[in-house]
Amino acid sequence: MIKSWMIIGGVAILVALGANLIQPRDRQWFKRLQRPRWLTFEAAIPVIWTVIFICGAWSAYIVWETNPGTTSTWLLMSLYLILEIAIIAYTPVMFRLRSLQAGTIIGGTGFIIGLILTLTVLPVSGWAALLLVPFLLWSPIGTYTTWQMQSLNPQDV
């Protein structure tokens, strides 16, 4: 029998593969952009996102195991999926459009979805909601950084 963690992990990996839709020329566009001087932790960003995705998957697992197979659980799993799609869409959409404004909008939208998910999950499991806090803390930082980059790169808004 397939375990819930296998399904959650499989879906998370499949959605994350969507980030590979980036073309080399899109990467070059982003590399040439100016960054805020205070952005000294850029090398840590992949590690931060790895922790956030693990916490999100663990949160989904807790919710699933709390009320397996119920309509409300499936709706929450849909919301987890929508959040992951929004998170993953940030890079390929911003890169493809070459628009920091698009990245800022997607980042802000992701935060709102994450906040709604956290508040909706809270009555189901405090632990599951707590595991979404790293995303809620990091998302505004990433969105703010992208917003700040707009003023440093006005030609790429």
Tab-separated table of N, CA, C and O in Angstrom, residues 17-70:
chain	number	residue	atom	x	y	z
A	17	LEU	N	10.101	19.958	-9.972
A	17	LEU	CA	10.780	19.811	-11.263
A	17	LEU	C	10.378	20.926	-12.238
A	17	LEU	O	11.104	21.200	-13.183
A	18	GLY	N	9.233	21.552	-11.980
A	18	GLY	CA	8.797	22.674	-12.806
A	18	GLY	C	9.777	23.833	-12.776
A	18	GLY	O	9.828	24.641	-13.709
A	19	ALA	N	10.581	23.907	-11.736
A	19	ALA	CA	11.581	24.973	-11.651
A	19	ALA	C	12.675	24.776	-12.693
A	19	ALA	O	13.427	25.703	-12.992
A	20	ASN	N	12.757	23.596	-13.270
A	20	ASN	CA	13.780	23.316	-14.282
A	20	ASN	C	13.393	23.819	-15.663
A	20	ASN	O	14.091	23.532	-16.633
A	21	LEU	N	12.324	24.561	-15.762
A	21	LEU	CA	11.893	25.114	-17.038
A	21	LEU	C	12.684	26.359	-17.413
A	21	LEU	O	12.324	27.054	-18.343
A	22	ILE	N	13.751	26.611	-16.703
A	22	ILE	CA	14.554	27.812	-16.922
A	22	ILE	C	15.579	27.546	-18.019
A	22	ILE	O	16.281	26.547	-17.992
A	23	GLN	N	15.640	28.455	-18.958
A	23	GLN	CA	16.605	28.374	-20.048
A	23	GLN	C	17.910	29.058	-19.629
A	23	GLN	O	17.896	29.988	-18.821
A	24	PRO	N	19.041	28.644	-20.207
A	24	PRO	CA	20.324	29.298	-19.862
A	24	PRO	C	20.309	30.810	-20.077
A	24	PRO	O	20.859	31.562	-19.280
A	25	ARG	N	19.645	31.278	-21.131
A	25	ARG	CA	19.617	32.729	-21.370
A	25	ARG	C	18.818	33.450	-20.276
A	25	ARG	O	19.089	34.606	-19.975
A	26	ASP	N	17.821	32.739	-19.707
A	26	ASP	CA	17.061	33.328	-18.604
A	26	ASP	C	17.938	33.458	-17.361
A	26	ASP	O	17.853	34.448	-16.637
A	27	ARG	N	18.777	32.470	-17.120
A	27	ARG	CA	19.714	32.532	-15.986
A	27	ARG	C	20.688	33.697	-16.163
A	27	ARG	O	21.012	34.390	-15.200
A	28	GLN	N	21.154	33.884	-17.380
A	28	GLN	CA	22.087	34.972	-17.661
A	28	GLN	C	21.450	36.326	-17.357
A	28	GLN	O	22.105	37.225	-16.829
A	29	TRP	N	20.173	36.465	-17.729
A	29	TRP	CA	19.454	37.706	-17.441
A	29	TRP	C	19.485	37.984	-15.946
A	29	TRP	O	19.815	39.086	-15.512
A	30	PHE	N	19.176	36.988	-15.142
A	30	PHE	CA	19.098	37.186	-13.697
A	30	PHE	C	20.473	37.440	-13.089
A	30	PHE	O	20.614	38.265	-12.183
A	31	LYS	N	21.487	36.763	-13.581
A	31	LYS	CA	22.834	36.926	-13.038
A	31	LYS	C	23.368	38.346	-13.221
A	31	LYS	O	24.144	38.830	-12.410
A	32	ARG	N	22.958	39.006	-14.288
A	32	ARG	CA	23.481	40.344	-14.552
A	32	ARG	C	22.775	41.435	-13.742
A	32	ARG	O	23.234	42.577	-13.705
A	33	LEU	N	21.685	41.110	-13.080
A	33	LEU	CA	20.934	42.100	-12.313
A	33	LEU	C	21.708	42.539	-11.072
A	33	LEU	O	22.402	41.747	-10.440
A	34	GLN	N	21.550	43.818	-10.732
A	34	GLN	CA	22.141	44.342	-9.498
A	34	GLN	C	21.308	43.877	-8.311
A	34	GLN	O	20.085	43.772	-8.407
A	35	ARG	N	21.990	43.604	-7.208
A	35	ARG	CA	21.333	43.186	-5.970
A	35	ARG	C	21.545	44.241	-4.889
A	35	ARG	O	22.533	44.971	-4.924
A	36	PRO	N	20.647	44.268	-3.907
A	36	PRO	CA	20.870	45.188	-2.778
A	36	PRO	C	22.175	44.824	-2.057
A	36	PRO	O	22.540	43.646	-1.968
A	37	ARG	N	22.866	45.819	-1.551
A	37	ARG	CA	24.129	45.583	-0.857
A	37	ARG	C	23.977	44.690	0.366
A	37	ARG	O	24.881	43.953	0.723
A	38	TRP	N	22.815	44.764	1.016
A	38	TRP	CA	22.598	43.977	2.227
A	38	TRP	C	22.331	42.502	1.929
A	38	TRP	O	22.275	41.679	2.841
A	39	LEU	N	22.208	42.130	0.664
A	39	LEU	CA	21.938	40.736	0.294
A	39	LEU	C	23.259	39.965	0.312
A	39	LEU	O	23.865	39.694	-0.716
A	40	THR	N	23.686	39.603	1.504
A	40	THR	CA	24.958	38.904	1.677
A	40	THR	C	24.770	37.401	1.858
A	40	THR	O	25.745	36.672	1.956
A	41	PHE	N	23.535	36.943	1.891
A	41	PHE	CA	23.224	35.549	2.203
A	41	PHE	C	22.686	34.783	0.992
A	41	PHE	O	22.084	33.725	1.145
A	42	GLU	N	22.934	35.297	-0.197
A	42	GLU	CA	22.370	34.686	-1.406
A	42	GLU	C	22.785	33.223	-1.567
A	42	GLU	O	21.999	32.401	-2.025
A	43	ALA	N	23.980	32.853	-1.159
A	43	ALA	CA	24.442	31.468	-1.278
A	43	ALA	C	23.638	30.522	-0.391
A	43	ALA	O	23.547	29.318	-0.678
A	44	ALA	N	23.035	31.041	0.672
A	44	ALA	CA	22.255	30.208	1.592
A	44	ALA	C	20.819	29.988	1.123
A	44	ALA	O	20.109	29.145	1.681
A	45	ILE	N	20.377	30.700	0.106
A	45	ILE	CA	18.979	30.627	-0.320
A	45	ILE	C	18.552	29.208	-0.710
A	45	ILE	O	17.467	28.769	-0.297
A	46	PRO	N	19.340	28.429	-1.454
A	46	PRO	CA	18.906	27.050	-1.750
A	46	PRO	C	18.704	26.197	-0.492
A	46	PRO	O	17.759	25.401	-0.428
A	47	VAL	N	19.540	26.391	0.512
A	47	VAL	CA	19.390	25.638	1.763
A	47	VAL	C	18.117	26.077	2.487
A	47	VAL	O	17.358	25.244	3.002
A	48	ILE	N	17.881	27.371	2.507
A	48	ILE	CA	16.667	27.905	3.148
A	48	ILE	C	15.434	27.309	2.497
A	48	ILE	O	14.517	26.835	3.173
A	49	TRP	N	15.387	27.302	1.155
A	49	TRP	CA	14.224	26.750	0.461
A	49	TRP	C	14.083	25.246	0.671
A	49	TRP	O	12.967	24.728	0.761
A	50	THR	N	15.194	24.539	0.771
A	50	THR	CA	15.125	23.101	1.044
A	50	THR	C	14.460	22.856	2.395
A	50	THR	O	13.569	22.005	2.512
A	51	VAL	N	14.862	23.612	3.402
A	51	VAL	CA	14.251	23.485	4.734
A	51	VAL	C	12.769	23.825	4.666
A	51	VAL	O	11.921	23.113	5.236
A	52	ILE	N	12.426	24.884	3.954
A	52	ILE	CA	11.019	25.294	3.843
A	52	ILE	C	10.188	24.205	3.173
A	52	ILE	O	9.078	23.885	3.634
A	53	PHE	N	10.698	23.602	2.106
A	53	PHE	CA	9.942	22.548	1.421
A	53	PHE	C	9.802	21.302	2.278
A	53	PHE	O	8.739	20.661	2.277
A	54	ILE	N	10.837	20.944	3.020
A	54	ILE	CA	10.735	19.793	3.925
A	54	ILE	C	9.690	20.065	5.005
A	54	ILE	O	8.853	19.212	5.299
A	55	CYS	N	9.721	21.255	5.573
A	55	CYS	CA	8.727	21.624	6.596
A	55	CYS	C	7.311	21.610	6.019
A	55	CYS	O	6.370	21.134	6.669
A	56	GLY	N	7.152	22.119	4.794
A	56	GLY	CA	5.834	22.132	4.164
A	56	GLY	C	5.311	20.725	3.909
A	56	GLY	O	4.134	20.431	4.164
A	57	ALA	N	6.169	19.834	3.431
A	57	ALA	CA	5.760	18.451	3.179
A	57	ALA	C	5.425	17.743	4.491
A	57	ALA	O	4.445	16.997	4.576
A	58	TRP	N	6.205	18.004	5.506
A	58	TRP	CA	5.950	17.407	6.822
A	58	TRP	C	4.619	17.925	7.377
A	58	TRP	O	3.827	17.164	7.933
A	59	SER	N	4.362	19.198	7.195
A	59	SER	CA	3.086	19.786	7.614
A	59	SER	C	1.918	19.103	6.902
A	59	SER	O	0.924	18.725	7.526
A	60	ALA	N	2.053	18.929	5.590
A	60	ALA	CA	0.991	18.261	4.818
A	60	ALA	C	0.788	16.835	5.306
A	60	ALA	O	-0.354	16.357	5.420
A	61	TYR	N	1.872	16.135	5.616
A	61	TYR	CA	1.792	14.767	6.124
A	61	TYR	C	0.998	14.715	7.433
A	61	TYR	O	0.129	13.865	7.614
A	62	ILE	N	1.310	15.644	8.337
A	62	ILE	CA	0.588	15.680	9.623
A	62	ILE	C	-0.901	15.896	9.396
A	62	ILE	O	-1.745	15.219	9.990
A	63	VAL	N	-1.236	16.837	8.515
A	63	VAL	CA	-2.651	17.129	8.237
A	63	VAL	C	-3.327	15.902	7.632
A	63	VAL	O	-4.433	15.521	8.029
A	64	TRP	N	-2.679	15.278	6.676
A	64	TRP	CA	-3.240	14.093	6.016
A	64	TRP	C	-3.497	12.990	7.044
A	64	TRP	O	-4.563	12.381	7.050
A	65	GLU	N	-2.524	12.738	7.903
A	65	GLU	CA	-2.644	11.653	8.882
A	65	GLU	C	-3.654	11.971	9.984
A	65	GLU	O	-4.171	11.061	10.621
A	66	THR	N	-3.934	13.247	10.198
A	66	THR	CA	-4.909	13.632	11.222
A	66	THR	C	-6.325	13.242	10.807
A	66	THR	O	-7.097	12.733	11.623
A	67	ASN	N	-6.683	13.463	9.546
A	67	ASN	CA	-8.025	13.135	9.031
A	67	ASN	C	-7.918	12.526	7.634
A	67	ASN	O	-8.342	13.150	6.659
A	68	PRO	N	-7.354	11.328	7.516
A	68	PRO	CA	-7.133	10.776	6.170
A	68	PRO	C	-8.432	10.545	5.397
A	68	PRO	O	-9.417	10.066	5.954
A	69	GLY	N	-8.399	10.945	4.120
A	69	GLY	CA	-9.498	10.648	3.214
A	69	GLY	C	-10.731	11.525	3.317
A	69	GLY	O	-11.666	11.349	2.553
A	70	THR	N	-10.736	12.494	4.214
A	70	THR	CA	-11.920	13.344	4.341
A	70	THR	C	-11.883	14.452	3.284
A	70	THR	O	-10.825	14.801	2.761
